[in-house]
């Protein structure tokens, strides 16, 4: 509880909170990226287009599924293959330790792999920025949600989304850590980040379309800054210098947004290192935890949530996802067709729906209160949740009072 008497609310937001506003889902994003890769002249010139589709098709064959060969897996493969290069005369710390075993099998040109990765990131910036300027639905319900939450809590929002919908909905009044203004951008201030621990805040764990690299000469190499203008951020999103060294002799290509499968390794640079370290403390100190639209697939985030739930099981937690419009769909999935998210709900978030009677599913104004009484799940999607504020208020009182 802070000095104004309000409790702390940790809000973790994932892709499901943005899909209905127009941000493509993973599969849809992949199809759009295919088209963008074909249209990128530089990528095609250096062979990146050919490399991209070769890797995509191999993954589709490997998984026997187009959906499983999604863009984050494609990006991961391209990035990791680009690192399996042995430079003649390099000292051991710069020689990939896996090269003798895998490197000689890599036939894709390094320049082509890097060009395809760069084209993917550029398109993500372009598409997300476009949707941010023209959301598919009004943001008023999202604004109303945070206004209600602020009456009792200090919201501390950690989102894995690149879009700026939350910033728009809260009129940019939430603390981001980028407080030092310089011309067309703001620098991150690590000291202020910890000093403003008691303020409503919004942190983009995997980056934002407002983030880009600073102008050379004005900052240290690789500094990420915040541009109010998304178009400028996109122009400054590419980094042409060296990457961040890894202990296996490879490096991570610097990026202002984080994608692929090795997100944890990329969280070591600022400001992400601050966000990630703070999330652990946030989870432990929260008086309320809200997980909104997250598929619970980011294992590095689940670790903190699980630890907090085990340490403080009486802290109420609310989860908003989508299982289908009918209560029976929700009940059947939980009992007979468990997916990874459903398993994570139980094991990572400590939400027990298995031992809830069928009649209790969606029984509390659309909410399903778990068997332990300290958690509840909304199964009809994020926008549906936003349009039922009274139900949110009621279930919050119920799980907080149990």
XYZ file of C-alpha atoms in Angstrom:
402
model
C 0.000 0.000 0.000
C 1.384 3.413 -0.910
C 1.195 6.723 0.927
C -2.194 7.667 -0.533
C -3.764 4.543 0.917
C -4.127 2.685 -2.361
C -3.050 -0.894 -2.879
C -0.852 -2.104 -5.726
C -2.242 -3.900 -8.788
C 0.096 -5.790 -11.081
C -1.390 -5.901 -14.586
C 0.247 -8.313 -17.040
C -1.062 -7.886 -20.580
C -0.553 -10.151 -23.576
C -1.529 -10.356 -27.233
C -5.136 -11.283 -26.467
C -5.693 -7.771 -25.149
C -4.890 -6.280 -28.564
C -6.227 -8.742 -31.135
C -9.776 -7.372 -31.100
C -8.377 -3.872 -31.574
C -6.836 -4.938 -34.865
C -3.378 -6.326 -34.088
C -3.074 -9.576 -36.082
C -2.885 -12.833 -34.191
C 0.263 -14.920 -34.586
C -0.960 -16.850 -37.619
C -2.355 -13.757 -39.300
C 0.864 -11.866 -38.675
C 2.802 -14.639 -40.362
C 0.797 -14.369 -43.576
C 1.312 -10.605 -43.672
C 5.035 -11.009 -43.064
C 5.209 -13.416 -46.007
C 3.901 -10.651 -48.257
C 6.219 -8.054 -46.725
C 9.269 -10.249 -47.263
C 8.342 -10.698 -50.928
C 7.932 -6.935 -51.361
C 11.236 -5.948 -49.699
C 13.610 -5.219 -52.588
C 16.808 -5.260 -50.529
C 15.831 -8.512 -48.859
C 15.204 -10.086 -52.252
C 18.454 -8.666 -53.677
C 20.681 -10.276 -51.021
C 18.786 -13.576 -50.970
C 16.812 -12.967 -47.787
C 13.477 -13.723 -49.424
C 14.646 -17.129 -50.611
C 16.149 -17.910 -47.213
C 12.997 -16.879 -45.364
C 10.679 -19.103 -47.395
C 13.111 -22.014 -47.304
C 13.171 -21.900 -43.504
C 9.429 -21.343 -43.273
C 8.715 -24.342 -45.493
C 11.147 -26.588 -43.616
C 9.451 -25.692 -40.333
C 6.030 -26.375 -41.807
C 7.190 -29.814 -42.882
C 8.880 -30.460 -39.548
C 5.811 -29.529 -37.495
C 3.338 -30.801 -40.125
C 1.472 -27.574 -39.456
C 1.403 -24.074 -40.916
C 0.228 -22.650 -37.599
C 3.171 -24.082 -35.656
C 5.656 -22.673 -38.161
C 4.801 -19.178 -36.937
C 6.880 -16.055 -37.422
C 8.576 -16.131 -34.018
C 9.961 -19.591 -34.730
C 11.047 -18.530 -38.202
C 12.802 -15.468 -36.791
C 14.510 -17.569 -34.123
C 15.888 -20.032 -36.665
C 17.153 -17.271 -38.954
C 18.807 -15.407 -36.094
C 20.492 -18.475 -34.637
C 21.736 -19.679 -38.034
C 23.216 -16.250 -38.710
C 25.312 -16.656 -35.549
C 26.941 -19.967 -36.493
C 29.910 -18.334 -38.196
C 33.568 -18.842 -37.316
C 35.734 -15.807 -38.058
C 39.300 -16.763 -38.948
C 41.740 -15.611 -36.285
C 39.077 -14.786 -33.713
C 39.863 -15.439 -30.071
C 37.870 -18.230 -28.358
C 35.328 -15.889 -26.750
C 34.188 -14.851 -30.221
C 34.092 -18.350 -31.697
C 30.663 -20.046 -31.505
C 31.140 -23.121 -29.344
C 28.600 -25.071 -31.412
C 30.293 -24.327 -34.734
C 32.294 -27.597 -34.987
C 29.074 -29.548 -34.605
C 26.522 -27.453 -36.511
C 28.198 -24.554 -38.265
C 29.479 -26.389 -41.310
C 25.923 -27.525 -42.088
C 24.641 -23.950 -42.400
C 24.339 -23.104 -46.083
C 22.311 -19.912 -45.858
C 24.362 -16.709 -46.352
C 24.742 -14.596 -43.223
C 23.770 -11.394 -45.035
C 20.579 -12.996 -46.350
C 19.569 -14.261 -42.919
C 20.137 -10.880 -41.296
C 18.266 -9.075 -44.071
C 15.230 -11.319 -43.617
C 15.276 -10.763 -39.844
C 15.495 -7.006 -40.363
C 12.641 -7.013 -42.869
C 10.444 -8.904 -40.409
C 11.065 -6.398 -37.625
C 10.472 -3.449 -39.929
C 7.126 -4.844 -41.014
C 6.071 -5.443 -37.400
C 6.762 -1.766 -36.677
C 4.819 -0.672 -39.741
C 1.775 -2.870 -39.166
C 1.434 -2.267 -35.436
C 1.872 1.491 -35.910
C -0.811 1.490 -38.591
C -3.298 -0.240 -36.291
C -2.401 2.026 -33.359
C -3.399 5.015 -35.463
C -6.701 3.374 -36.428
C -7.873 0.890 -33.765
C -10.649 -1.456 -34.855
C -12.685 -0.551 -31.772
C -12.982 2.534 -29.547
C -10.570 2.707 -26.618
C -13.148 4.190 -24.252
C -13.828 0.856 -22.467
C -10.107 0.431 -21.864
C -9.903 3.960 -20.475
C -12.871 3.281 -18.196
C -11.256 0.082 -16.914
C -8.118 1.875 -15.777
C -10.143 4.706 -14.252
C -12.049 2.166 -12.152
C -8.869 0.327 -11.201
C -7.190 3.562 -10.130
C -9.918 4.286 -7.593
C -8.553 1.592 -5.286
C -5.218 0.548 -6.759
C -1.998 1.877 -8.206
C -1.836 0.088 -11.584
C 1.583 -1.206 -12.566
C 1.188 -2.426 -16.135
C 3.670 -4.801 -17.760
C 2.702 -5.548 -21.345
C 4.336 -7.849 -23.878
C 2.571 -5.981 -26.692
C 4.281 -3.485 -28.987
C 1.207 -1.266 -29.462
C 0.403 1.926 -27.560
C -3.279 1.266 -26.804
C -2.794 1.460 -23.027
C -0.879 4.731 -23.337
C -3.652 6.137 -25.505
C -6.337 4.946 -23.094
C -4.577 6.507 -20.100
C -3.709 9.739 -21.988
C 0.001 9.090 -21.516
C -0.115 9.843 -17.795
C 1.483 6.569 -16.658
C 5.184 6.564 -15.783
C 7.344 4.754 -18.370
C 10.870 5.401 -17.133
C 11.662 7.553 -20.170
C 11.833 10.870 -18.382
C 14.858 12.722 -19.776
C 13.730 14.776 -22.772
C 16.176 15.430 -25.634
C 14.758 16.947 -28.811
C 12.449 14.440 -30.488
C 13.001 11.647 -27.975
C 13.247 10.794 -24.279
C 16.026 8.833 -22.583
C 15.469 6.117 -20.006
C 16.365 7.093 -16.437
C 17.241 4.094 -14.281
C 17.343 6.158 -11.085
C 13.871 7.565 -11.689
C 12.603 4.071 -12.532
C 13.106 2.934 -8.947
C 12.295 6.303 -7.364
C 8.781 6.302 -8.882
C 7.861 2.884 -7.507
C 4.595 4.202 -6.084
C 3.198 5.722 -9.288
C 0.889 4.213 -11.941
C 3.231 2.874 -14.588
C 3.337 1.264 -18.020
C 6.299 -0.845 -19.127
C 6.681 -2.608 -22.477
C 8.522 -5.790 -21.562
C 9.229 -6.729 -25.184
C 9.447 -3.251 -26.622
C 7.186 -0.709 -28.235
C 6.716 0.854 -31.656
C 7.804 4.078 -29.926
C 11.250 2.669 -29.171
C 14.287 3.063 -31.358
C 18.040 3.572 -31.150
C 19.614 6.877 -30.285
C 21.541 8.965 -32.776
C 25.242 7.967 -32.793
C 27.432 10.360 -30.834
C 24.669 11.569 -28.523
C 24.440 8.428 -26.381
C 26.268 5.225 -25.610
C 26.230 2.538 -28.283
C 22.950 0.668 -28.410
C 20.952 2.991 -26.148
C 17.205 2.584 -26.673
C 15.162 5.778 -26.492
C 11.475 6.693 -26.738
C 10.160 8.632 -29.731
C 6.726 10.224 -29.532
C 6.499 9.902 -33.309
C 6.168 6.225 -34.271
C 7.410 6.935 -37.796
C 10.685 8.271 -36.404
C 10.978 5.255 -34.097
C 10.606 2.952 -37.091
C 13.414 4.754 -38.934
C 15.613 4.440 -35.846
C 14.726 0.815 -35.134
C 17.572 -0.736 -37.128
C 20.982 -1.038 -35.500
C 24.021 -1.401 -37.751
C 26.680 -1.926 -35.112
C 27.766 -4.962 -33.125
C 25.386 -7.138 -31.184
C 25.282 -8.061 -27.511
C 27.793 -10.793 -26.687
C 26.614 -14.129 -25.389
C 28.775 -16.553 -23.439
C 28.611 -19.227 -26.169
C 30.663 -17.108 -28.570
C 27.686 -15.762 -30.473
C 25.816 -12.521 -29.969
C 22.254 -11.237 -29.978
C 21.467 -8.806 -32.758
C 20.307 -5.602 -31.115
C 16.653 -4.772 -31.582
C 14.377 -2.146 -30.128
C 11.604 -4.718 -29.969
C 12.000 -8.296 -28.820
C 10.682 -11.238 -30.806
C 11.714 -14.827 -31.460
C 12.120 -17.547 -28.849
C 15.162 -16.293 -26.936
C 13.416 -13.392 -25.233
C 15.177 -13.900 -21.923
C 18.594 -13.366 -23.482
C 17.425 -10.136 -25.084
C 16.085 -8.789 -21.797
C 19.614 -8.142 -20.591
C 19.823 -4.742 -22.302
C 18.370 -1.525 -20.882
C 15.555 -0.675 -20.317
C 14.337 -4.270 -20.480
C 16.670 -5.419 -17.715
C 15.013 -2.880 -15.393
C 11.524 -4.015 -16.375
C 12.316 -7.669 -15.957
C 13.997 -7.325 -12.576
C 11.191 -5.093 -11.306
C 8.480 -7.530 -12.380
C 9.685 -10.050 -9.826
C 9.320 -7.498 -7.047
C 5.987 -6.290 -8.430
C 4.556 -9.800 -8.338
C 5.681 -10.297 -4.757
C 4.325 -6.945 -3.534
C 1.054 -6.829 -5.462
C -2.253 -6.711 -3.591
C -4.016 -7.771 -6.784
C -2.748 -9.543 -9.898
C -4.514 -9.186 -13.247
C -3.390 -11.297 -16.208
C -5.149 -9.988 -19.308
C -5.018 -11.634 -22.710
C -1.836 -13.594 -22.063
C -1.496 -17.073 -23.524
C 0.962 -17.849 -20.682
C 3.562 -18.978 -23.216
C 6.343 -16.680 -21.986
C 8.088 -18.978 -19.535
C 10.345 -16.208 -18.236
C 7.252 -14.327 -17.012
C 5.495 -17.412 -15.675
C 8.440 -18.018 -13.357
C 7.785 -14.795 -11.455
C 4.023 -15.251 -11.346
C 4.356 -18.807 -10.072
C 6.817 -17.788 -7.366
C 4.514 -14.976 -6.214
C 1.443 -17.224 -6.152
C 3.262 -19.839 -4.089
C 4.646 -17.269 -1.665
C 1.356 -15.366 -1.274
C -1.549 -17.642 -2.284
C -4.137 -15.384 -0.648
C -3.480 -12.470 -3.010
C -6.437 -12.395 -5.451
C -5.695 -13.045 -9.122
C -7.985 -12.514 -12.102
C -7.343 -13.981 -15.534
C -9.007 -12.809 -18.754
C -8.833 -15.045 -21.834
C -10.973 -16.524 -24.556
C -12.349 -20.060 -24.755
C -15.543 -19.520 -26.747
C -18.876 -17.901 -26.054
C -20.648 -20.849 -24.464
C -20.073 -21.975 -20.885
C -19.992 -25.577 -22.098
C -17.034 -24.818 -24.398
C -15.096 -23.484 -21.446
C -16.002 -26.378 -19.155
C -15.278 -29.017 -21.816
C -11.858 -27.566 -22.610
C -10.803 -27.479 -18.982
C -11.951 -31.045 -18.331
C -11.405 -32.880 -21.596
C -9.269 -30.872 -24.032
C -6.589 -29.218 -21.936
C -4.211 -26.978 -23.844
C -0.906 -25.490 -22.693
C -2.618 -22.358 -21.406
C -5.068 -24.366 -19.298
C -2.249 -26.357 -17.751
C -0.323 -23.155 -17.029
C -3.394 -21.658 -15.362
C -3.265 -24.433 -12.783
C 0.461 -24.979 -12.341
C 1.842 -21.462 -12.873
C -0.960 -19.202 -11.656
C -2.442 -21.593 -9.111
C -5.971 -21.221 -10.521
C -7.920 -24.443 -9.918
C -10.797 -24.812 -12.382
C -10.663 -28.598 -12.529
C -12.433 -28.926 -9.187
C -15.174 -26.414 -10.025
C -18.612 -27.890 -10.706
C -19.991 -27.432 -14.217
C -22.853 -25.302 -12.887
C -20.344 -22.831 -11.412
C -18.691 -22.039 -14.744
C -19.512 -18.421 -15.666
C -21.928 -18.370 -12.751
C -20.700 -15.126 -11.200
C -21.930 -12.621 -13.772
C -19.814 -14.349 -16.413
C -16.853 -15.036 -14.142
C -15.760 -18.484 -12.955
C -14.391 -18.403 -9.421
C -11.834 -21.143 -8.851
C -12.091 -23.920 -6.266
C -9.860 -22.088 -3.794
C -11.896 -18.896 -3.945
C -8.979 -16.511 -4.453
C -8.976 -16.440 -8.238
C -11.431 -16.015 -11.083
C -11.414 -16.414 -14.858
C -13.266 -14.494 -17.573
C -13.528 -16.746 -20.632
C -15.217 -14.537 -23.242
C -12.340 -12.362 -24.413
C -10.823 -9.043 -23.435
C -13.328 -6.659 -25.026
C -16.222 -8.598 -23.513
C -14.545 -8.212 -20.127
C -14.148 -4.458 -20.623
C -17.845 -4.127 -21.448
C -18.873 -5.757 -18.160
C -17.403 -3.383 -15.535
C -20.021 -4.182 -12.890
C -19.217 -7.882 -13.125
C -15.530 -7.042 -12.681
C -16.238 -4.986 -9.569
C -18.390 -7.743 -8.053
C -15.965 -10.582 -8.643
C -13.079 -8.486 -7.359
C -14.931 -7.942 -4.096
C -15.683 -11.643 -3.907
C -12.166 -12.993 -4.373
C -10.637 -10.261 -2.231
C -13.014 -10.972 0.648
C -12.732 -14.765 0.707
